[in-house]
Structure formats: structure tokens, C-alpha cells
Coordinates of C-alpha atoms and ligand atoms in Angstrom, one line a residue:
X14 CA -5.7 54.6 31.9
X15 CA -6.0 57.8 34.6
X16 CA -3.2 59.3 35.1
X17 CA -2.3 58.9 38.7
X18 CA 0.1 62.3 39.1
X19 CA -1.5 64.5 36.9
X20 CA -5.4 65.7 36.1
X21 CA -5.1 67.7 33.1
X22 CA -7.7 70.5 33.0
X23 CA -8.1 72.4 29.5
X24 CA -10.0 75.6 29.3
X25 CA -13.0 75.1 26.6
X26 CA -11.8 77.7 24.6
X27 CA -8.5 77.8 23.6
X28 CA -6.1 81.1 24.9
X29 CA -4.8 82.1 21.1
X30 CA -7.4 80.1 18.5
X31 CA -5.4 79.3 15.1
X32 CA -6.6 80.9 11.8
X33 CA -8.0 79.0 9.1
X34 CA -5.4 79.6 6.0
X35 CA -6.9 81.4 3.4
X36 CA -7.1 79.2 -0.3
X37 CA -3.3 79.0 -1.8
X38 CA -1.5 76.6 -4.4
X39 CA 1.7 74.8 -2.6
X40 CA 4.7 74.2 -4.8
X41 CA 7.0 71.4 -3.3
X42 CA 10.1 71.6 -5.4
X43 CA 12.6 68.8 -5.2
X44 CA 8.8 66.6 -5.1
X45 CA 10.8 63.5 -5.6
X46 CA 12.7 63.9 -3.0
X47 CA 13.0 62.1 0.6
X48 CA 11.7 65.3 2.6
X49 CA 8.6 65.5 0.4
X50 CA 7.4 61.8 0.9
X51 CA 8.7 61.1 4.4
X52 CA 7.5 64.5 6.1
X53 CA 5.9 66.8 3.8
X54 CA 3.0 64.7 2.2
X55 CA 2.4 63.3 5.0
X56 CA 1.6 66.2 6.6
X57 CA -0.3 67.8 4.0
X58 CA -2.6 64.7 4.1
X59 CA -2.8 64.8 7.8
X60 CA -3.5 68.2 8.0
X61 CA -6.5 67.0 5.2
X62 CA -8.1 64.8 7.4
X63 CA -8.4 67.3 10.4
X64 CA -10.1 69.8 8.5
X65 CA -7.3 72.1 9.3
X66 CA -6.4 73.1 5.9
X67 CA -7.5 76.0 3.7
X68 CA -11.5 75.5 2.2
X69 CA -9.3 75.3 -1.3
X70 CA -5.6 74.5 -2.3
X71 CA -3.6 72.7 -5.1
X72 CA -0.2 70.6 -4.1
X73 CA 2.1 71.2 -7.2
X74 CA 5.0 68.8 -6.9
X75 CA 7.6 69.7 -9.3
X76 CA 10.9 68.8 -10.4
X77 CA 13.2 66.9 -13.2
X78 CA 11.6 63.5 -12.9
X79 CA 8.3 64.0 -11.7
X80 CA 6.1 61.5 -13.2
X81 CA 2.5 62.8 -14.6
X82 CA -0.1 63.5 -12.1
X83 CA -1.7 59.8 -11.8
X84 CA 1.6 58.3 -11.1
X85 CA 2.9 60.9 -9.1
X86 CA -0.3 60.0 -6.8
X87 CA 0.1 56.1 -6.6
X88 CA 3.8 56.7 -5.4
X89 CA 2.9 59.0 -2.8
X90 CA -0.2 56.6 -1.5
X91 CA 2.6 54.0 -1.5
X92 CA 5.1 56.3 0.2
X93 CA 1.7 57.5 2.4
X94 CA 1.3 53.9 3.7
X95 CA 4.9 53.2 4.5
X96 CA 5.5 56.8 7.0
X97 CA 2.4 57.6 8.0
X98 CA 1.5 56.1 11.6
X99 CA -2.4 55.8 11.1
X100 CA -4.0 53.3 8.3
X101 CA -5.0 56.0 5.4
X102 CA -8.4 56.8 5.0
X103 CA -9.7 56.0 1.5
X104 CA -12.3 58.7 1.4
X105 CA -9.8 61.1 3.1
X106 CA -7.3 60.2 0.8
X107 CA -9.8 60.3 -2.3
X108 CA -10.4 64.2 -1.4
X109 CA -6.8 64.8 -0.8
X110 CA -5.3 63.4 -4.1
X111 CA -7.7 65.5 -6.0
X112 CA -5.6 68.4 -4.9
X113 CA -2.6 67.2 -6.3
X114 CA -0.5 68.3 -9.5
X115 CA 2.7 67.5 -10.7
X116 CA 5.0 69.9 -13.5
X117 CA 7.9 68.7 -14.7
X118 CA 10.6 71.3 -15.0
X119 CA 14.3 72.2 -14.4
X120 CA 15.3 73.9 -11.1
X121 CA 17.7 76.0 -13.2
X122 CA 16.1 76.9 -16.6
X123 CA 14.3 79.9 -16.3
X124 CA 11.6 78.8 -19.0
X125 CA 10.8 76.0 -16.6
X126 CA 9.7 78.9 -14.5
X127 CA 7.7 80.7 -17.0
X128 CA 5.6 77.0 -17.6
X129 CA 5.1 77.1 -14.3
X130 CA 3.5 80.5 -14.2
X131 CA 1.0 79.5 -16.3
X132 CA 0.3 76.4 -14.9
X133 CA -0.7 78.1 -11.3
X134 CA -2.7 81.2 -13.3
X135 CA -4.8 78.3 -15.2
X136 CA -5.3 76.3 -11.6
X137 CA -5.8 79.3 -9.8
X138 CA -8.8 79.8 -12.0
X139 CA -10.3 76.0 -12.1
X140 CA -9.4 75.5 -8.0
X141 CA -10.1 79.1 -6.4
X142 CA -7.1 79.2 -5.0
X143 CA -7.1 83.1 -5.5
X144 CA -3.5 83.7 -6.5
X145 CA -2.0 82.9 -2.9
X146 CA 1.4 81.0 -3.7
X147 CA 3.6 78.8 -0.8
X148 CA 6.5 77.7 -2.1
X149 CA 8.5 74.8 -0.7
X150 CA 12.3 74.7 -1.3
X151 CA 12.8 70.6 -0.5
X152 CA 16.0 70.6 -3.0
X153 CA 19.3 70.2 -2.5
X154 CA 20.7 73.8 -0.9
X155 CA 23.0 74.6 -3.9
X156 CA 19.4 75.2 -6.4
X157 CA 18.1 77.3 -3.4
X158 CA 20.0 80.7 -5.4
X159 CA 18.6 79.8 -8.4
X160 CA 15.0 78.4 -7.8
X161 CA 15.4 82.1 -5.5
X162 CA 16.1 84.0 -8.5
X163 CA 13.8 82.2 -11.2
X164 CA 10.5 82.9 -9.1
X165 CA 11.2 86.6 -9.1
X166 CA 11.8 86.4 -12.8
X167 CA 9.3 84.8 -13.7
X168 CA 7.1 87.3 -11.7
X169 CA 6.1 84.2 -9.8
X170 CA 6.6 86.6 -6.5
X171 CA 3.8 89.2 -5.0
X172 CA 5.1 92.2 -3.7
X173 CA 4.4 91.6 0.3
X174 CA 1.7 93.8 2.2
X175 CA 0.0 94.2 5.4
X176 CA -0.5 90.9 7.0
X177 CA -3.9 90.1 5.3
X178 CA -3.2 91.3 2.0
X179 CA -4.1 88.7 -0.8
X180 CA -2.7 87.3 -3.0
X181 CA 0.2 86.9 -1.0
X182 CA 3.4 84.8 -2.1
X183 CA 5.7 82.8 0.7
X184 CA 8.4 80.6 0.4
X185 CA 9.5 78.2 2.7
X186 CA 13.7 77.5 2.7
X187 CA 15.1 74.1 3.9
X188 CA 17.8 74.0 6.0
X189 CA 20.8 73.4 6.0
X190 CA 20.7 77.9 5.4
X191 CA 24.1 78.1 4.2
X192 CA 26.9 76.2 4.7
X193 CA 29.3 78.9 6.8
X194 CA 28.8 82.3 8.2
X195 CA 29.9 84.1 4.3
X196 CA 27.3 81.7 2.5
X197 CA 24.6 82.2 4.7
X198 CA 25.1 86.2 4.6
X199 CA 25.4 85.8 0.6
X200 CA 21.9 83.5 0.4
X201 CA 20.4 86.0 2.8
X202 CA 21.1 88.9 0.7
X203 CA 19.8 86.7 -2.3
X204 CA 16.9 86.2 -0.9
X205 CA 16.3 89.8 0.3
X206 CA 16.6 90.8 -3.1
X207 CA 14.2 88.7 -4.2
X208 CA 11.6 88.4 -1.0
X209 CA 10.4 90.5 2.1
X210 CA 11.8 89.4 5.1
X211 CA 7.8 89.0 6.0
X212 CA 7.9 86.5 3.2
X213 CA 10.9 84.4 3.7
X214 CA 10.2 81.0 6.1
X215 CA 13.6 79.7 7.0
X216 CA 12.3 76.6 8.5
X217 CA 14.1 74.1 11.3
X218 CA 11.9 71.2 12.1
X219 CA 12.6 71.3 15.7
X220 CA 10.5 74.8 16.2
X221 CA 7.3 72.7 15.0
X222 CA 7.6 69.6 17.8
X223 CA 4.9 70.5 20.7
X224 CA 8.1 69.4 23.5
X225 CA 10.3 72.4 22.2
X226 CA 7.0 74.9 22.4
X227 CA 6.2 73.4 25.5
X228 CA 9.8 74.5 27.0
X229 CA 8.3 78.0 26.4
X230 CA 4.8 77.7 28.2
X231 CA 6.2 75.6 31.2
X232 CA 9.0 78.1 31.5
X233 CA 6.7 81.2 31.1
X234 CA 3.3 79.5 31.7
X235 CA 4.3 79.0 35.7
X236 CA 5.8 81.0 38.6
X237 CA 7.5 78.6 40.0
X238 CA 10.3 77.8 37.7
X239 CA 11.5 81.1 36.5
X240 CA 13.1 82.3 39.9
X241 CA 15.0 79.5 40.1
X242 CA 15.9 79.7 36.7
X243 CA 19.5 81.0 36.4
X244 CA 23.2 80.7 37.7
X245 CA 22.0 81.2 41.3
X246 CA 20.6 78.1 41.3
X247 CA 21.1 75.9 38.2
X248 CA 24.9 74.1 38.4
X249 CA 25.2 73.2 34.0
X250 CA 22.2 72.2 31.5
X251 CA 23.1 69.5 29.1
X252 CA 21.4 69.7 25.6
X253 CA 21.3 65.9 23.6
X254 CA 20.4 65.4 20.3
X255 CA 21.3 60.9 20.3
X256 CA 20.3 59.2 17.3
X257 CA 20.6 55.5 16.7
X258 CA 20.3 55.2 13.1
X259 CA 23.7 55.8 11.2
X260 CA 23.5 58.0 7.8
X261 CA 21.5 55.9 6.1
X262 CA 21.9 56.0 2.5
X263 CA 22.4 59.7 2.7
X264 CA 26.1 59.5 2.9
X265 CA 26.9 61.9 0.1
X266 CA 24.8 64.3 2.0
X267 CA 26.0 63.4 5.0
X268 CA 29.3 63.5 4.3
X269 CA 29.5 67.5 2.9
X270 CA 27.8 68.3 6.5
X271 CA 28.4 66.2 9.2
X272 CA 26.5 66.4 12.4
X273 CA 27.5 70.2 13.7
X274 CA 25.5 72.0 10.3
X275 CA 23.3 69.0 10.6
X276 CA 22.0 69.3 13.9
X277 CA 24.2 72.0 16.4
X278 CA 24.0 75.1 14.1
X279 CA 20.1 74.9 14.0
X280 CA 18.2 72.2 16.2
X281 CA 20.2 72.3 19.2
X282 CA 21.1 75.6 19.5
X283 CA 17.0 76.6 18.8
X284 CA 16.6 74.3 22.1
X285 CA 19.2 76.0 23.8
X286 CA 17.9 79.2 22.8
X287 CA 14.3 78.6 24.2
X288 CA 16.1 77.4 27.4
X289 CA 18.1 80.4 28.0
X290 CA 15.9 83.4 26.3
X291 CA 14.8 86.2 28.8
X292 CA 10.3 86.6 28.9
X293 CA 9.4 88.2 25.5
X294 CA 7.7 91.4 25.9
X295 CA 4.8 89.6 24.0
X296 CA 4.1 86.2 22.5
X297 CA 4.5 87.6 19.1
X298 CA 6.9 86.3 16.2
X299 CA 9.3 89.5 16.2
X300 CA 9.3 89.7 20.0
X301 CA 10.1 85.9 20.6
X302 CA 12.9 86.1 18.0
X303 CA 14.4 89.4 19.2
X304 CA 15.0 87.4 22.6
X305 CA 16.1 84.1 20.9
X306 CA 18.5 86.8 18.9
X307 CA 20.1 88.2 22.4
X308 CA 20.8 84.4 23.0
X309 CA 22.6 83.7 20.0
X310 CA 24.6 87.0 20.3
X311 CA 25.9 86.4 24.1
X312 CA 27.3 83.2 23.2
X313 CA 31.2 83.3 24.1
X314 CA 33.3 82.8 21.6
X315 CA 35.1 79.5 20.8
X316 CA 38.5 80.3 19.8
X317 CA 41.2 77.8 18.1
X318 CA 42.8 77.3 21.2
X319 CA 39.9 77.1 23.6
X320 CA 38.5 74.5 21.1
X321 CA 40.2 71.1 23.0
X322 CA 38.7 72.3 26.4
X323 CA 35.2 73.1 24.6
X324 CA 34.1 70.7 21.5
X325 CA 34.8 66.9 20.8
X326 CA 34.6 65.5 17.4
X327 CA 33.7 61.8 16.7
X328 CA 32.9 59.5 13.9
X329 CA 31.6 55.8 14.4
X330 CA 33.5 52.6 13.1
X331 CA 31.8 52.4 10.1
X332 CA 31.3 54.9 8.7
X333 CA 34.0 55.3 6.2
X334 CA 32.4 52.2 4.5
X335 CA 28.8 53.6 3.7
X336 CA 28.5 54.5 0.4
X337 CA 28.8 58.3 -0.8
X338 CA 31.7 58.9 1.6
X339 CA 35.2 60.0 1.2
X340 CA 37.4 57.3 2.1
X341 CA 39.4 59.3 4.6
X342 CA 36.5 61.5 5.2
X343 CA 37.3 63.6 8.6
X344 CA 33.6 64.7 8.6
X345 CA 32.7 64.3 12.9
X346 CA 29.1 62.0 13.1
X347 CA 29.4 63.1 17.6
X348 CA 30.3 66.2 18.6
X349 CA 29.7 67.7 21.6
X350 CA 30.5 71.3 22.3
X351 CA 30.5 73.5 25.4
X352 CA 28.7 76.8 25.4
X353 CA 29.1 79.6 28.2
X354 CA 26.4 82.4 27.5
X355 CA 27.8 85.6 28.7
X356 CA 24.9 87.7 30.3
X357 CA 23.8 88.1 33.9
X358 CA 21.4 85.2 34.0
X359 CA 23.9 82.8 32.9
X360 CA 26.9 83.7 34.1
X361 CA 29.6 80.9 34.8
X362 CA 26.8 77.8 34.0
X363 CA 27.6 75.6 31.4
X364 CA 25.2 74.3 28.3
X365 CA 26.8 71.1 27.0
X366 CA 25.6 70.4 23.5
X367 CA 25.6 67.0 21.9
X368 CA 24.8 65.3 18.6
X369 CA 25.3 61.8 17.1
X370 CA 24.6 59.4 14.8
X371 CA 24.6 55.3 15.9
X372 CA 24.5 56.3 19.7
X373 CA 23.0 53.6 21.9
X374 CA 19.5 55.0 21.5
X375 CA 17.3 57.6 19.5
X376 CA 16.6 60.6 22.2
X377 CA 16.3 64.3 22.4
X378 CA 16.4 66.0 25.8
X379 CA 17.3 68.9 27.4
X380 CA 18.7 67.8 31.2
X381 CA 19.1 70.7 34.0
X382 CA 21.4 70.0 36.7
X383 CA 20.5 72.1 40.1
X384 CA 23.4 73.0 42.6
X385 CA 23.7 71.0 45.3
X386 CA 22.6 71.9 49.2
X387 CA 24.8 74.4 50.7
X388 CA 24.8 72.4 54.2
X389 CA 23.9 68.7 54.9
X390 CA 21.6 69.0 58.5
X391 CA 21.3 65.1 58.5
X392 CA 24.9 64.7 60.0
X393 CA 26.1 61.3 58.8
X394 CA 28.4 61.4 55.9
X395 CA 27.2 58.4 54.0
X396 CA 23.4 59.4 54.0
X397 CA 25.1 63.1 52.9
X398 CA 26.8 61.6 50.2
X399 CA 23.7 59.8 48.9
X400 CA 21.7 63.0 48.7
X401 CA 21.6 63.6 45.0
X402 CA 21.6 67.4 43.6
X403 CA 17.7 67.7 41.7
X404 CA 17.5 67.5 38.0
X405 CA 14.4 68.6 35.7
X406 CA 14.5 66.6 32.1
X407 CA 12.6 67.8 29.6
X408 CA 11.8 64.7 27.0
X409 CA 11.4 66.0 23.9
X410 CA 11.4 62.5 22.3
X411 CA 10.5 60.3 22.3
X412 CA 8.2 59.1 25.3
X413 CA 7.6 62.8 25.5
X414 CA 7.4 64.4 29.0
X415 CA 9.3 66.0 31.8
X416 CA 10.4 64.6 35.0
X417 CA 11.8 66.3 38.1
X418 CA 14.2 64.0 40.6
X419 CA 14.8 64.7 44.3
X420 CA 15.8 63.2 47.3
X421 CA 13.0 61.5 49.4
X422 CA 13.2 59.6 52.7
X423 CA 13.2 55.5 52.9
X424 CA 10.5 55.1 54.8
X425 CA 11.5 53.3 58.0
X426 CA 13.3 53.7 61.2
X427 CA 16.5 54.2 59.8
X428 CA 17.3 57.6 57.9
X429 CA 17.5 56.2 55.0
X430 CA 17.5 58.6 51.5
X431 CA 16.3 58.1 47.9
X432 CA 16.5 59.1 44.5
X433 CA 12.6 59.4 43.3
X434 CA 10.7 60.9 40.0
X435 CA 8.0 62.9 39.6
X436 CA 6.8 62.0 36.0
X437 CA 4.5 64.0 33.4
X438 CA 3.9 62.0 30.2
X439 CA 2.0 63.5 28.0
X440 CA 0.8 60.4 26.1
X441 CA -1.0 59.9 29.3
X442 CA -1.6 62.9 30.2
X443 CA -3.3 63.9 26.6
X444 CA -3.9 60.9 25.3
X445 CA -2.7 61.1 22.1
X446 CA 0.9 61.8 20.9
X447 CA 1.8 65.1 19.4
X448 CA 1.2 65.8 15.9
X449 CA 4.5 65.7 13.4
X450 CA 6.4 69.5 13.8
X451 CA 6.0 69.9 9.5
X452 CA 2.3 70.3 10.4
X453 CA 2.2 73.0 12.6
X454 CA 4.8 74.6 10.6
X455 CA 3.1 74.1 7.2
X456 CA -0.2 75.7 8.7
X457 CA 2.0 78.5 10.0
X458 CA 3.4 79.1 6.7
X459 CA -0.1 79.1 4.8
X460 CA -1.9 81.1 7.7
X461 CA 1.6 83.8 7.6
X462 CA 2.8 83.3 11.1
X463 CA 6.7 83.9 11.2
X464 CA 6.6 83.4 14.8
X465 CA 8.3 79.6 14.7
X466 CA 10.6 80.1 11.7
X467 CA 14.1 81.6 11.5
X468 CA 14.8 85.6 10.8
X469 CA 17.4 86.4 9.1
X470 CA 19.3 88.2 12.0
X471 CA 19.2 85.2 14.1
X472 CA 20.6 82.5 11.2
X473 CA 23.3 84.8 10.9
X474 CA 24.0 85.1 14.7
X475 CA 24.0 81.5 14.9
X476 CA 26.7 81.0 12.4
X477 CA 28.7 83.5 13.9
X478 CA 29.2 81.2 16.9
X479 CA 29.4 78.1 15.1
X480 CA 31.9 78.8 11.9
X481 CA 35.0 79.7 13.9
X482 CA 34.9 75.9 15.8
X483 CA 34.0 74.6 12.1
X484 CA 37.1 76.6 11.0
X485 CA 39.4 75.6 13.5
X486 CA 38.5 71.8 12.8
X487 CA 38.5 71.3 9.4
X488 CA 41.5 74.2 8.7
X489 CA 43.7 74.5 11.4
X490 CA 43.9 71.2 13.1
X491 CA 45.7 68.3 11.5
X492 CA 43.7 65.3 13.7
X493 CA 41.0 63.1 13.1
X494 CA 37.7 62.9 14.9
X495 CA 37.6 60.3 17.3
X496 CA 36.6 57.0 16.3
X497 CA 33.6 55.1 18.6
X498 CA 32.0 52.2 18.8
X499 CA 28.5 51.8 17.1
X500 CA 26.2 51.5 20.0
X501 CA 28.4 53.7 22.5
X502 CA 27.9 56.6 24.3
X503 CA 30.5 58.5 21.8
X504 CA 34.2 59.1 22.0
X505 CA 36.0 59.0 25.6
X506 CA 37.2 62.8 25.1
X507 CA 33.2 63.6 25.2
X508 CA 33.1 62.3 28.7
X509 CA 36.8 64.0 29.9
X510 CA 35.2 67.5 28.7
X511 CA 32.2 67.2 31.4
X512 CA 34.6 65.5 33.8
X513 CA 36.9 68.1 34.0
X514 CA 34.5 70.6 35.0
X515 CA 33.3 67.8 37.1
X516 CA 29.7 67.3 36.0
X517 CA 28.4 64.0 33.9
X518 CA 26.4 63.5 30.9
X519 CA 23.0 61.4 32.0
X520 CA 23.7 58.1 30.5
X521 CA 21.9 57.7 26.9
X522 CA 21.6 53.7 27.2
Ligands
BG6_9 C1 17.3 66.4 10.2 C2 18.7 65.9 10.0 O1 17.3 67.8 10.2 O2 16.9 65.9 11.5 C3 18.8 64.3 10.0 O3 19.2 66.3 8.7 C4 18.2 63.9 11.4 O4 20.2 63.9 9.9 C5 16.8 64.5 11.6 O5 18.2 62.4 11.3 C6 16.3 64.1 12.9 O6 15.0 64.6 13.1 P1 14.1 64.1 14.3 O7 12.8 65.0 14.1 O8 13.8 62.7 14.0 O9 14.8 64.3 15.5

């Protein structure tokens, strides 16, 4: 179908062209796992079928209860057919299972580590996969210390060079990176003592989705948006994170986190970040995260009194009867938290930040609210009053896009004034739906581009903000989270904090 707002023209040649990654072995450990069948397999096979991955690699899935090779590839054909969202290709997937190896092996027994060794020198040798190593940390985060600690004993780890050097080892970490700001600092000095910070891939999903890229080329990729981006002109920016889908079997999980180390501490505030950075002197990894960095580091401080005026805590009905959690569990599923960033841009505009599970619908958005005209020329009160302030949404899922709303006349005799939307989709715009964000981030990782992962610097900064209101819940306050229907909006209290500053969440439903 022709897209009747937009003509999309692309340049023939694209403006930064993607390496190829050299030949490496990937080691997924914790191969059993959800994360490995849902997201990372899929990927891996995706990435197979576009040509896009190196000319020669090995997949090594390891852990307790991997089953031998042959097995290990039937479940993940069956897994394959269940998540992926294309029918599977037999002579793709003929090619791709070829590549893959299974070891079975203890996260914490260092001999485990030694086996492992060998196994990658002898496959290096049979699959020319010249001694490059990626290694996947898909456990549960309390092995991340030791699996850290084995590799470098067992010499599995190359000492890092320029950015070409081969053979070159890099390890990809899972979040959740710690679980407060002491534990992250401890499993980043860890870490440094066993990797270059050039060789450490903190990884949050969210970086790899096209719509959270996308905020930085429409931002930076146009004039027209950056003057008017700031206090001068925008009145609060709302940041959602609404998930239908309750924890689902990963109540144990679940229940140790809860939603603000699930999804504030890292996907929301990267969103907010790439909202609210200044231009980077370059479109390189270390100048893009030294911005993000200034972000994180001007974020006001919550303290335990401010908290009632600037986070909400909820949990649905419910939840204290899935399986794996505490029976008077206090761990929020909602919470939404006010930010202020303290620099000049930003000055007196607040982000609202919001994440739940069983919310009336599954969406992720970032919604900018414009000030309002200073002077109404069109005299009566009631047209006056119907003249909405303009909002920009940027849909970053689903039904991907960005829409702008403004105020348009009725035509007709009458002044009469409407509400209308200007619409970019880019399933129609494109025509195809963006690829899933472990790809890009896999490639990254195998072709050594930082640029979309974490630095250390910036994980810590981000706890920093975060663990006081963490603290001041679960320590000094003697309440509950709110309890909310399944299928609401969230707790009442989530409204009250917007209405009191008189600004409105968009509706989720
Ligand atoms: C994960 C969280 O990081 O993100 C999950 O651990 C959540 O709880 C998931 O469901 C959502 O990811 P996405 O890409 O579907 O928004």
C-alpha cells in the first residue's frame, strides 16, 4: 500500500556501512535457559539467513544440563519454530545447525573451564574460527563473578589490543548489572580485573530496537526539532514502559527484582537518556556514552522524604498467588517515578517514568508534551479551551512510529477547532518491521562496536540515582505497594503524582 503522508527516499549507499564480523566461536552460557531460546538463537539464526554473520563461526551452548549436540539442535528447531515470526527455512537452518556445539560443564568448577579450553582450541582448528572468542553471560547474575573469574583462569581471555587486533576475546554481561549501587561497583571491579573495559559488553536490549536508535537520528538527523527541544518550549515528557503480560512463570526471578531493576534502572532510563542527551561531538561509542553519562549524572536526587511527591509503587491483585513468590512479598510490579534533570536544557521540565506488568496493553513510548500558547487570538473562550497544547509520541512498540498532534480548523463557516495527527509508521513506510534488538547487538558484539552497550561509568551513574528510592522503599518505609486491578491503568497514587503538577499520563487502554 503507498504511504499517503510519507515518500521515503534512501540514499543507495548507506551513510556508515556495517562491517562484516571477522570468524569467532560464540559461547552462550546458561544455553538452556529462556534468554537463549526465546531471543538469542533466534537471532543467531536470523542473522544466518541474511548473510550477515561472519564467513566462519561455532555456537557453543554450554551449561549443567545441556543435552549432546544432536538433541541440543532438535530442541532449539522446536524452540526455533515456536518464537521465531518467519516459517524456518530448511536449507537455512540445515547450514545453521552445523555451527552448533554443546559442552556440558559447571558454571562454578574451574576444571569445567579448562574442558572448555580445549574444546574451542580443537574447533578453532576444524572451523577456522581463528581464536576470536564472544562470550555470552545468559545465567542467572549471581554465576556472573565466577563464570568472570574462571575464563581468566583458565586463560580463556586475550589480552585486548587495538581495535583490529585478532584473536580478540569479548564477553557479553546480561543484565540485571548488579543488584544496588555497592554490587554493581564490586561486579565492575571484578570484571576489570579480569577484562578491558574495550572488552566488556554490558548489554540492555532496549539499545538494540531501531525506535530507541531512531530517537537519536530524528533528534539529530533534522533541524527542526532540536531548537524546540528544551524547557523553553517542552511543558513534561512522559516515558512508559506498559506490559500486559504478568510475570509469567518467572516469579522467583521476578520476585528478587521487581519492575524498578527490571526495567527503570536500565530500559527506561537508556530512553530517557537518548531523549535528554546534548549532540555528541561525534557518532562514536565513547562520545555517545560520555553525553548519555552527563544525563545520568544531572539527575536530581530522590531523597526519603521527597520519595511520596516523586515515585509510586504498585503490585497487581494477583500477584501474590503466582508461584515462586513470597507470600507477603512487597516487591512493586508499577512504579512510576518522577525525574527533574538538573542542567540548563532541562531545567524545571518533568520526565515521568513508568513500568508495569498486567497494564491494559503491551506499549513502549516516549510522549512529549509542548507548552501551551501564550495568548488565545480566536477570542471565544470555549473554542480557547478546546485548543489542545501539541504532543510528539514516539512509538517504540509496538505499531512502531511517531506521530505529532495539533490543532486544525473544522472546516466550515463556524470556527470550529480540532485535534488531528500527523502519522509516520514505519511498517508502511519501510515495509517490513524492524529486526529483533539481540541482532544488532549480537553483530555489534562480534564486529567490536561498544557504541550501543553500557560503560562502566554510566551503569554506575545510573544506580546512583536509582538505589536511594530502592532504599527508602524497601528500608525505611513500613507500607505496601499499592494494590491494582489486572487490566488497569496502575494504582490511583500514579495518577495524583502527574495531577498534582497538573499534567496527565496519555491513557494506555
Ligand atoms: C526484560 C525484562 O528485560 O524486558 C522482562 O526482564 C520484560 O520482564 C522484557 O518483559 C520486555 O522486553 P520487550 O523487548 O518485550 O519490551
Amino acid at each position: 500500500m503507498e504511504n499517503p503522508v510519507f515518500r521515503v527516499h534512501t540514499p543507495s549507499e548507506p551513510m556508515m556501512k556495517a562491517r562484516k564480523p571477522s570468524p569467532c566461536s560464540i559461547v552462550i552460557f546458561g544455553a538452556t535457559g529462556d534468554l537463549a531460546k526465546r531471543k538469542l538463537i533466534p537471532a543467531l539464526y536470523h542473522l544466518t539467513r541474511d548473510q550477515a554473520m561472519p564467513e566462519s563461526f561455532s555456537i557453543i551452548g554450554f551449561s549443567r544440563t545441556v543435552p549432546e549436540a544432536t538433541a541440543f539442535r532438535e530442541e532449539l528447531l522446536r524452540a526455533l519454530s515456536d518464537f521465531s515470526p518467519d516459517p524456518i527455512d530448511p536449507e537455512v537452518w540445515q547450514r545453521f545447525e552445523s555451527s552448533i556445539f554443546t559442552m556440558q560443564g559447571s558454571f562454578t568448577e574451574l576444571e569445567s573451564f579448562h574442558a572448555l579450553k580445549r574444546y574451542m582450541d580443537e574447533l578453532d582448528g576444524t572451523r577456522q574460527t581463528k581464536g576470536n572468542r564472544l562470550f555470552y553471560l545468559a545465567t542467572l547474575p549471581t554465576f556472573f563473578p565466577k563464570i568472570l573469574k574462571s575464563l581468566k583462569a583458565a586463560e580463556l581471555v586475550h589480552p585486548a589490543g587495538p581495535p583490529d587486533q585478532q584473536p580478540w576475546t569479548r564477553v557479553v554481561i546480561e543484565k540485571p548489572f548488579g543488584h544496588d549501587l555497592s554490587s554493581a561497583i564490586e561486579l565492575n571491579r571484578l570484571a576489570a580485573s579480569v577484562l578491558d573495559e574495550r572488552q566488556t559488553y554490558r548489554i540492555d536490549h532496549y539499545m538494540g530496537k531501531e525506535t530507541v536508535q531512531n530517537i537519536l537520528v530524528f533528534r539529530f538527523g533534522n533541524s527542526i526539532f532540536e531548537p524546540i527541544w528544551n524547557h523553553k518550549y517542552i511543558d513534561y515528557v512522559e516515558v512508559t514502559m506498559a506490559e500486559n503480560l504478568g510475570v509469567e512463570g518467572r516469579g522467583d526471578f521476578y520476585d528478587q527484582t521487581g519492575v524498578v531493576r527490571d526495567i527503570i534502572q536500565n530500559h527506561l532510563l537508556e530512553v530517557l537518556t537518548l531523549c535528554a542527551m546534548e549532540p555528541p561531538v561525534s557518532f562514536g561509542a565513547d562520545d555517545l556514552r560520555d553525553e548519555k553519562l552527563k544525563i545520568l549524572r544531572s539527575l536530581r536526587p530522590v531523597t526519603i522524604d521527597g520519595l511520596p511527591k516523586h515515585a509510586v509503587f504498585g503490585q497487581y491483585r494477583g500477584y501474590l498467588d503466582e508461584k515462586g513468590v513470597a507470600p507477603a512479598s512487597r516487591t512493586p510490579t508499577f512504579a512510576a517515578v518522577k525525574v527533574m534533570i538538573d542542567n540548563w536544557r532541562w531545567q524545571g521540565v518533568p520526565f515521568y517514568m513508568r513500568a508495569g506488568k498486567r497494564l491494559p496493553t503491551k506499549t513502549t513510548e516516549v510522549v512529549i508534551h509542548f507548552h501551551p500558547i501564550p495568548f488565545c487570538l480566536f477570542g471565544r473562550e470555549d473554542v480557547c479551551q478546546m485548543l489542545k497544547p501539541n504532543v510528539l509520541r514516539l512509538r517504540l512498540q509496538p505499531n512502531e512510529g511517531i506521530e505529532l498532534c495539533f490543532s486544525s480548523k473544522v472546516p466550515g463557516e463556524d470556527l470550529n477547532v480540532a485535534d488531528v495527527t500527523m502519522d509516520f509508521s514505519y511498517a508502511r513506510a519501510f515495509k517490513k518491521s524492524p529486526p529483533d534488538a539481540y541482532e544488532r547487538l549480537l553483530l555489534d558484539a562480534m564486529r567490536g562496536d561498544a557504541m550501543l552497550f553500557s560503560r562502566r561509568d554510566a551503569v554506575e551513574a545510573a544506580w546512583t540515582f536509582i538505589t536511594p528510592i530502592l532504599k527508602a522503599w524497601e528500608e525505611e518505609l513500613d507500607r505496601g505497594p499499592q494494590e491494582y486491578e489486572p487490566g488497569s491503568e496502575g494504582p490511583l497514587d500514579s495518577m495524583k503524582l502527574l495531577w498534582s503538577d497538573g499534567h496527565a499520563w496519555r491513557p494506555l487502554a
